[in-house]
PDB file of C-alpha atoms in Angstrom:
ATOM      1  CA  SER A   1       6.027  -7.759 -10.741  1.00  0.00           C
ATOM      2  CA  GLN A   2       3.197  -7.022  -8.157  1.00  0.00           C
ATOM      3  CA  GLN A   3       1.778 -10.209  -6.299  1.00  0.00           C
ATOM      4  CA  GLY A   4      -1.933  -9.536  -6.905  1.00  0.00           C
ATOM      5  CA  GLU A   5      -4.068  -8.816  -9.428  1.00  0.00           C
ATOM      6  CA  GLU A   6      -7.578  -6.754  -9.033  1.00  0.00           C
ATOM      7  CA  ASP A   7     -10.193  -8.272 -11.050  1.00  0.00           C
ATOM      8  CA  PRO A   8     -11.675  -6.236 -12.338  1.00  0.00           C
ATOM      9  CA  GLN A   9      -9.949  -3.197 -13.231  1.00  0.00           C
ATOM     10  CA  ALA A  10     -13.224  -0.535 -13.221  1.00  0.00           C
ATOM     11  CA  LEU A  11     -16.614  -1.269 -12.290  1.00  0.00           C
ATOM     12  CA  SER A  12     -19.564   1.074 -12.086  1.00  0.00           C
ATOM     13  CA  ILE A  13     -22.798   0.738 -10.231  1.00  0.00           C
ATOM     14  CA  GLN A  14     -25.964   2.188  -8.845  1.00  0.00           C
ATOM     15  CA  GLU A  15     -26.078   3.144  -5.041  1.00  0.00           C
ATOM     16  CA  GLY A  16     -27.586   0.197  -3.362  1.00  0.00           C
ATOM     17  CA  GLU A  17     -26.101  -1.912  -5.653  1.00  0.00           C
ATOM     18  CA  ASN A  18     -23.920  -4.868  -4.190  1.00  0.00           C
ATOM     19  CA  ALA A  19     -19.793  -4.839  -5.770  1.00  0.00           C
ATOM     20  CA  THR A  20     -18.013  -7.571  -5.726  1.00  0.00           C
ATOM     21  CA  MET A  21     -14.077  -7.153  -6.505  1.00  0.00           C
ATOM     22  CA  ASN A  22     -11.610 -10.199  -6.740  1.00  0.00           C
ATOM     23  CA  CYS A  23      -8.229 -11.062  -6.912  1.00  0.00           C
ATOM     24  CA  SER A  24      -5.679 -13.273  -7.575  1.00  0.00           C
ATOM     25  CA  TYR A  25      -2.056 -13.932  -6.473  1.00  0.00           C
ATOM     26  CA  LYS A  26       0.741 -16.400  -7.492  1.00  0.00           C
ATOM     27  CA  THR A  27       3.025 -17.751  -3.908  1.00  0.00           C
ATOM     28  CA  SER A  28       1.681 -19.059  -0.796  1.00  0.00           C
ATOM     29  CA  ILE A  29       0.737 -16.413   1.554  1.00  0.00           C
ATOM     30  CA  ASN A  30      -0.535 -15.863   5.705  1.00  0.00           C
ATOM     31  CA  ASN A  31      -2.739 -13.762   5.349  1.00  0.00           C
ATOM     32  CA  LEU A  32      -4.576 -10.983   2.429  1.00  0.00           C
ATOM     33  CA  GLN A  33      -5.414  -8.237   3.407  1.00  0.00           C
ATOM     34  CA  TRP A  34      -7.836  -4.914   1.653  1.00  0.00           C
ATOM     35  CA  TYR A  35      -7.343  -2.018   1.824  1.00  0.00           C
ATOM     36  CA  ARG A  36      -8.874   0.938  -0.145  1.00  0.00           C
ATOM     37  CA  GLN A  37      -7.868   4.807  -1.376  1.00  0.00           C
ATOM     38  CA  ASN A  38      -9.739   7.528  -1.645  1.00  0.00           C
ATOM     39  CA  SER A  39      -8.355   9.053  -4.725  1.00  0.00           C
ATOM     40  CA  GLY A  40      -5.423  10.889  -3.831  1.00  0.00           C
ATOM     41  CA  ARG A  41      -4.848  10.026  -0.700  1.00  0.00           C
ATOM     42  CA  GLY A  42      -3.390   7.417   1.476  1.00  0.00           C
ATOM     43  CA  LEU A  43      -4.170   3.486   1.620  1.00  0.00           C
ATOM     44  CA  VAL A  44      -7.005   3.073   4.571  1.00  0.00           C
ATOM     45  CA  HIS A  45      -7.559  -1.288   5.562  1.00  0.00           C
ATOM     46  CA  LEU A  46     -10.250  -2.496   5.128  1.00  0.00           C
ATOM     47  CA  ILE A  47      -9.740  -6.167   6.503  1.00  0.00           C
ATOM     48  CA  LEU A  48      -7.852  -8.994   7.160  1.00  0.00           C
ATOM     49  CA  ILE A  49      -8.738 -13.102   6.458  1.00  0.00           C
ATOM     50  CA  ARG A  50      -5.692 -15.558   7.650  1.00  0.00           C
ATOM     51  CA  SER A  51      -4.711 -18.392   5.141  1.00  0.00           C
ATOM     52  CA  ASN A  52      -6.750 -20.546   7.368  1.00  0.00           C
ATOM     53  CA  GLU A  53     -10.209 -19.207   7.192  1.00  0.00           C
ATOM     54  CA  ARG A  54     -12.289 -18.925   4.588  1.00  0.00           C
ATOM     55  CA  GLU A  55     -14.649 -16.041   4.989  1.00  0.00           C
ATOM     56  CA  LYS A  56     -14.902 -13.351   7.111  1.00  0.00           C
ATOM     57  CA  HIS A  57     -17.115 -10.035   7.901  1.00  0.00           C
ATOM     58  CA  SER A  58     -17.170  -6.152   8.402  1.00  0.00           C
ATOM     59  CA  GLY A  59     -19.980  -4.228   8.419  1.00  0.00           C
ATOM     60  CA  ARG A  60     -21.034  -4.094   5.105  1.00  0.00           C
ATOM     61  CA  LEU A  61     -17.628  -6.013   4.100  1.00  0.00           C
ATOM     62  CA  ARG A  62     -16.659  -9.944   3.361  1.00  0.00           C
ATOM     63  CA  VAL A  63     -13.945 -11.688   2.841  1.00  0.00           C
ATOM     64  CA  THR A  64     -13.490 -15.086   1.136  1.00  0.00           C
ATOM     65  CA  LEU A  65     -10.174 -17.538   0.592  1.00  0.00           C
ATOM     66  CA  ASP A  66      -9.709 -19.965  -1.569  1.00  0.00           C
ATOM     67  CA  THR A  67      -6.421 -20.720  -1.359  1.00  0.00           C
ATOM     68  CA  SER A  68      -6.613 -23.778  -3.313  1.00  0.00           C
ATOM     69  CA  LYS A  69      -7.665 -21.504  -6.003  1.00  0.00           C
ATOM     70  CA  LYS A  70      -5.318 -18.383  -4.500  1.00  0.00           C
ATOM     71  CA  SER A  71      -8.043 -15.710  -4.629  1.00  0.00           C
ATOM     72  CA  SER A  72      -9.625 -13.645  -2.601  1.00  0.00           C
ATOM     73  CA  SER A  73     -13.097 -12.347  -3.740  1.00  0.00           C
ATOM     74  CA  LEU A  74     -14.160  -8.598  -1.537  1.00  0.00           C
ATOM     75  CA  LEU A  75     -17.805  -8.235  -1.233  1.00  0.00           C
ATOM     76  CA  ILE A  76     -19.281  -4.412  -0.748  1.00  0.00           C
ATOM     77  CA  THR A  77     -22.904  -4.906  -0.021  1.00  0.00           C
ATOM     78  CA  ALA A  78     -25.888  -1.733  -0.660  1.00  0.00           C
ATOM     79  CA  SER A  79     -23.223   0.259  -1.890  1.00  0.00           C
ATOM     80  CA  ARG A  80     -23.097   4.387  -1.574  1.00  0.00           C
ATOM     81  CA  ALA A  81     -21.863   6.605  -3.285  1.00  0.00           C
ATOM     82  CA  ALA A  82     -19.073   7.330  -0.668  1.00  0.00           C
ATOM     83  CA  ASP A  83     -17.493   3.835  -1.646  1.00  0.00           C
ATOM     84  CA  THR A  84     -15.997   5.771  -4.307  1.00  0.00           C
ATOM     85  CA  ALA A  85     -12.764   4.530  -4.296  1.00  0.00           C
ATOM     86  CA  SER A  86     -10.200   2.213  -5.825  1.00  0.00           C
ATOM     87  CA  TYR A  87      -9.271  -1.016  -3.400  1.00  0.00           C
ATOM     88  CA  PHE A  88      -6.861  -3.038  -3.803  1.00  0.00           C
ATOM     89  CA  CYS A  89      -5.357  -6.362  -2.435  1.00  0.00           C
ATOM     90  CA  ALA A  90      -2.271  -7.169  -0.218  1.00  0.00           C
ATOM     91  CA  THR A  91      -0.702 -10.432   0.015  1.00  0.00           C
ATOM     92  CA  ASP A  92       3.217 -10.662   1.613  1.00  0.00           C
ATOM     93  CA  PRO A  93       5.098 -12.808  -0.528  1.00  0.00           C
ATOM     94  CA  PHE A  94       8.284 -12.403   0.393  1.00  0.00           C
ATOM     95  CA  ARG A  95       9.475 -15.594   2.692  1.00  0.00           C
ATOM     96  CA  GLY A  96      11.416 -14.197   5.827  1.00  0.00           C
ATOM     97  CA  SER A  97       9.973 -10.458   5.718  1.00  0.00           C
ATOM     98  CA  TYR A  98       6.760  -8.867   5.904  1.00  0.00           C
ATOM     99  CA  ILE A  99       6.530  -6.396   3.206  1.00  0.00           C
ATOM    100  CA  PRO A 100       2.780  -5.252   2.014  1.00  0.00           C
ATOM    101  CA  THR A 101       2.843  -6.182  -1.378  1.00  0.00           C
ATOM    102  CA  PHE A 102      -0.390  -4.956  -4.026  1.00  0.00           C
ATOM    103  CA  GLY A 103      -1.771  -5.495  -6.809  1.00  0.00           C
ATOM    104  CA  ARG A 104      -3.417  -3.124  -9.310  1.00  0.00           C
ATOM    105  CA  GLY A 105      -6.540  -2.075  -7.954  1.00  0.00           C
ATOM    106  CA  THR A 106     -10.110  -2.195  -8.952  1.00  0.00           C
ATOM    107  CA  SER A 107     -11.605   1.254  -8.699  1.00  0.00           C
ATOM    108  CA  LEU A 108     -15.248   1.136  -7.799  1.00  0.00           C
ATOM    109  CA  ILE A 109     -17.355   3.665  -8.970  1.00  0.00           C
ATOM    110  CA  VAL A 110     -21.040   4.025  -7.252  1.00  0.00           C
ATOM    111  CA  HIS A 111     -23.720   6.597  -8.850  1.00  0.00           C
ATOM    112  CA  PRO A 112     -25.590   8.056  -6.567  1.00  0.00           C
TER     113      PRO A 112
ATOM    114  CA  ASP B   1      -0.109  11.267  17.451  1.00  0.00           C
ATOM    115  CA  THR B   2      -2.953  10.380  14.669  1.00  0.00           C
ATOM    116  CA  GLY B   3      -1.456   8.355  12.556  1.00  0.00           C
ATOM    117  CA  VAL B   4       1.362   8.514   9.458  1.00  0.00           C
ATOM    118  CA  SER B   5       2.157  11.651   8.265  1.00  0.00           C
ATOM    119  CA  GLN B   6       4.277  13.088   5.414  1.00  0.00           C
ATOM    120  CA  ASP B   7       5.990  16.208   4.606  1.00  0.00           C
ATOM    121  CA  PRO B   8       5.771  17.608   1.982  1.00  0.00           C
ATOM    122  CA  ARG B   9       2.015  16.280   0.773  1.00  0.00           C
ATOM    123  CA  HIS B  10       3.051  17.903  -3.231  1.00  0.00           C
ATOM    124  CA  LYS B  11       6.465  18.344  -4.818  1.00  0.00           C
ATOM    125  CA  ILE B  12       6.797  20.400  -8.173  1.00  0.00           C
ATOM    126  CA  THR B  13      11.435  20.186  -9.011  1.00  0.00           C
ATOM    127  CA  LYS B  14      12.620  20.261 -11.743  1.00  0.00           C
ATOM    128  CA  ARG B  15      14.822  18.286 -13.683  1.00  0.00           C
ATOM    129  CA  GLY B  16      18.578  17.204 -12.361  1.00  0.00           C
ATOM    130  CA  GLN B  17      17.246  18.181  -9.030  1.00  0.00           C
ATOM    131  CA  ASN B  18      17.272  16.507  -5.381  1.00  0.00           C
ATOM    132  CA  VAL B  19      13.709  15.614  -3.610  1.00  0.00           C
ATOM    133  CA  THR B  20      14.299  14.590   0.725  1.00  0.00           C
ATOM    134  CA  PHE B  21      10.797  13.476   1.591  1.00  0.00           C
ATOM    135  CA  ARG B  22       9.742  12.842   5.196  1.00  0.00           C
ATOM    136  CA  CYS B  23       7.972  10.787   7.312  1.00  0.00           C
ATOM    137  CA  ASP B  24       6.383  10.063  10.606  1.00  0.00           C
ATOM    138  CA  PRO B  25       5.333   7.023  11.836  1.00  0.00           C
ATOM    139  CA  ILE B  26       2.659   6.333  14.545  1.00  0.00           C
ATOM    140  CA  SER B  27       4.985   6.459  17.388  1.00  0.00           C
ATOM    141  CA  GLU B  28       5.716   2.753  19.172  1.00  0.00           C
ATOM    142  CA  HIS B  29       5.538   1.005  15.048  1.00  0.00           C
ATOM    143  CA  ASN B  30       8.997  -0.086  14.750  1.00  0.00           C
ATOM    144  CA  ARG B  31       8.934  -0.974  11.137  1.00  0.00           C
ATOM    145  CA  LEU B  32       8.480   1.308   8.150  1.00  0.00           C
ATOM    146  CA  TYR B  33       8.038   1.129   4.771  1.00  0.00           C
ATOM    147  CA  TRP B  34       8.439   3.523   1.442  1.00  0.00           C
ATOM    148  CA  TYR B  35       6.073   2.842  -1.772  1.00  0.00           C
ATOM    149  CA  ARG B  36       5.367   4.684  -4.849  1.00  0.00           C
ATOM    150  CA  GLN B  37       2.564   4.151  -6.335  1.00  0.00           C
ATOM    151  CA  THR B  38       1.650   5.849 -10.315  1.00  0.00           C
ATOM    152  CA  LEU B  39      -1.479   6.860 -12.665  1.00  0.00           C
ATOM    153  CA  GLY B  40      -3.699   3.426 -12.499  1.00  0.00           C
ATOM    154  CA  GLN B  41      -1.238   0.664 -10.090  1.00  0.00           C
ATOM    155  CA  GLY B  42      -1.095  -0.131  -7.178  1.00  0.00           C
ATOM    156  CA  PRO B  43       1.370   0.692  -4.449  1.00  0.00           C
ATOM    157  CA  GLU B  44       5.488  -0.100  -5.531  1.00  0.00           C
ATOM    158  CA  PHE B  45       7.445  -1.494  -2.408  1.00  0.00           C
ATOM    159  CA  LEU B  46      10.328   0.419  -2.769  1.00  0.00           C
ATOM    160  CA  THR B  47      12.111  -0.010   0.889  1.00  0.00           C
ATOM    161  CA  TYR B  48      11.723  -1.080   4.443  1.00  0.00           C
ATOM    162  CA  PHE B  49      12.942  -0.787   8.204  1.00  0.00           C
ATOM    163  CA  GLN B  50      12.788  -2.120  11.113  1.00  0.00           C
ATOM    164  CA  ASN B  51      13.522   0.426  14.391  1.00  0.00           C
ATOM    165  CA  GLU B  52      16.922   2.042  12.093  1.00  0.00           C
ATOM    166  CA  ALA B  53      18.039  -1.372  10.218  1.00  0.00           C
ATOM    167  CA  GLN B  54      16.909  -0.955   5.899  1.00  0.00           C
ATOM    168  CA  LEU B  55      16.016  -4.373   6.521  1.00  0.00           C
ATOM    169  CA  GLU B  56      15.407  -5.032   2.465  1.00  0.00           C
ATOM    170  CA  LYS B  57      16.342  -2.182  -0.061  1.00  0.00           C
ATOM    171  CA  SER B  58      16.685  -4.252  -3.241  1.00  0.00           C
ATOM    172  CA  ARG B  59      13.587  -2.955  -4.940  1.00  0.00           C
ATOM    173  CA  LEU B  60      14.571   0.987  -4.417  1.00  0.00           C
ATOM    174  CA  LEU B  61      14.417   1.839  -8.757  1.00  0.00           C
ATOM    175  CA  SER B  62      18.180   2.671  -9.008  1.00  0.00           C
ATOM    176  CA  ASP B  63      21.071   3.849  -6.868  1.00  0.00           C
ATOM    177  CA  ARG B  64      19.381   7.567  -7.292  1.00  0.00           C
ATOM    178  CA  PHE B  65      17.342   6.236  -4.428  1.00  0.00           C
ATOM    179  CA  SER B  66      18.575   6.275  -0.900  1.00  0.00           C
ATOM    180  CA  ALA B  67      16.643   5.855   2.652  1.00  0.00           C
ATOM    181  CA  GLU B  68      17.891   6.551   6.437  1.00  0.00           C
ATOM    182  CA  ARG B  69      15.965   5.941   9.764  1.00  0.00           C
ATOM    183  CA  PRO B  70      18.882   7.175  11.626  1.00  0.00           C
ATOM    184  CA  LYS B  71      17.028   7.162  15.260  1.00  0.00           C
ATOM    185  CA  GLY B  72      14.384   4.755  14.402  1.00  0.00           C
ATOM    186  CA  SER B  73      11.662   6.913  14.398  1.00  0.00           C
ATOM    187  CA  PHE B  74      10.780   8.864  11.066  1.00  0.00           C
ATOM    188  CA  SER B  75      12.738   8.471   8.026  1.00  0.00           C
ATOM    189  CA  THR B  76      13.705  10.779   4.895  1.00  0.00           C
ATOM    190  CA  LEU B  77      13.488   9.021   1.616  1.00  0.00           C
ATOM    191  CA  GLU B  78      15.560  11.094  -1.339  1.00  0.00           C
ATOM    192  CA  ILE B  79      15.963  11.289  -4.983  1.00  0.00           C
ATOM    193  CA  GLN B  80      19.100  13.137  -6.053  1.00  0.00           C
ATOM    194  CA  ARG B  81      18.930  13.713 -10.200  1.00  0.00           C
ATOM    195  CA  THR B  82      15.510  13.835 -10.494  1.00  0.00           C
ATOM    196  CA  GLU B  83      13.599  12.303 -14.380  1.00  0.00           C
ATOM    197  CA  GLN B  84      10.073  12.946 -15.465  1.00  0.00           C
ATOM    198  CA  GLY B  85       9.808   8.887 -14.579  1.00  0.00           C
ATOM    199  CA  ASP B  86      10.026   9.022 -10.962  1.00  0.00           C
ATOM    200  CA  SER B  87       6.803  11.618 -11.076  1.00  0.00           C
ATOM    201  CA  ALA B  88       4.829   9.257  -8.938  1.00  0.00           C
ATOM    202  CA  MET B  89       3.414   9.015  -5.515  1.00  0.00           C
ATOM    203  CA  TYR B  90       5.434   8.362  -2.886  1.00  0.00           C
ATOM    204  CA  LEU B  91       3.986   6.535  -0.082  1.00  0.00           C
ATOM    205  CA  CYS B  92       5.069   5.420   3.284  1.00  0.00           C
ATOM    206  CA  ALA B  93       3.386   3.288   5.464  1.00  0.00           C
ATOM    207  CA  SER B  94       3.826   1.795   9.042  1.00  0.00           C
ATOM    208  CA  THR B  95       3.007  -1.225  11.327  1.00  0.00           C
ATOM    209  CA  ILE B  96       3.962  -3.317  14.449  1.00  0.00           C
ATOM    210  CA  PRO B  97       4.399  -6.345  14.275  1.00  0.00           C
ATOM    211  CA  GLY B  98       1.771  -8.581  15.456  1.00  0.00           C
ATOM    212  CA  GLY B  99       1.995 -12.385  16.796  1.00  0.00           C
ATOM    213  CA  LYS B 100       2.367 -13.707  13.850  1.00  0.00           C
ATOM    214  CA  ARG B 101       4.425 -13.128  11.445  1.00  0.00           C
ATOM    215  CA  SER B 102       2.296 -10.462   8.703  1.00  0.00           C
ATOM    216  CA  ASP B 103      -0.677 -10.665  11.414  1.00  0.00           C
ATOM    217  CA  THR B 104      -1.038  -6.042  11.422  1.00  0.00           C
ATOM    218  CA  GLU B 105      -2.328  -3.803   9.355  1.00  0.00           C
ATOM    219  CA  ALA B 106       0.010  -1.000   7.774  1.00  0.00           C
ATOM    220  CA  PHE B 107      -0.750   2.810   8.808  1.00  0.00           C
ATOM    221  CA  PHE B 108      -0.662   4.551   5.641  1.00  0.00           C
ATOM    222  CA  GLY B 109       0.927   8.647   5.342  1.00  0.00           C
ATOM    223  CA  GLN B 110      -1.341  10.555   2.658  1.00  0.00           C
ATOM    224  CA  GLY B 111       1.570  10.862   0.357  1.00  0.00           C
ATOM    225  CA  THR B 112       3.906  12.822  -1.189  1.00  0.00           C
ATOM    226  CA  ARG B 113       2.746  13.564  -5.209  1.00  0.00           C
ATOM    227  CA  LEU B 114       5.672  14.645  -7.157  1.00  0.00           C
ATOM    228  CA  THR B 115       6.363  15.866 -10.405  1.00  0.00           C
ATOM    229  CA  VAL B 116       9.251  16.324 -11.647  1.00  0.00           C
ATOM    230  CA  VAL B 117       8.995  19.188 -14.814  1.00  0.00           C
TER     231      VAL B 117
END
């Protein structure tokens, strides 16, 4: 079973619009990470937010974390066609080991 | 060293054959992970190594799957007697432990896409 679940499963927007995707998880975490995957390629790390942080920014990315609700959101502002990819959140639910555990992802399509 | 390298990128095999994939992690990374990813799903954890020690292998999908990292550098994932259901992307990732248990990002290879016909 997968720890994190992203929502929505698919998102289609126009270039310039903002894209928001959410991640819910089940067990307590030390941190939560977001990754991006272009079609048929490996995953690329985007941003890490620690359990004691509520919000983090990196360029056009904004991540929030609500540990009371066990949820996180990733906002991509002023989206570009090149942002088209799948986005995954990763948590570390295994006790005693660090094993990044992924949800099913959100497939984002940005139309030029 | 430009990143995590996986070989081959693509593999087509007949059902019942054995296949072996190789992963070369970033040289200073002592943790190495194997994942399987099917279409429309996220990466599914299989196993991981800390140096040459395999610390978690309960998630390997069956006893047909095995992994090694004999010298703590590259790793191999073998699937014996392949089945059509084994068709998937197999991803390798490596990390270096951070100051806190999980304060590190995982660097992924491009994956090996396996097709069992």
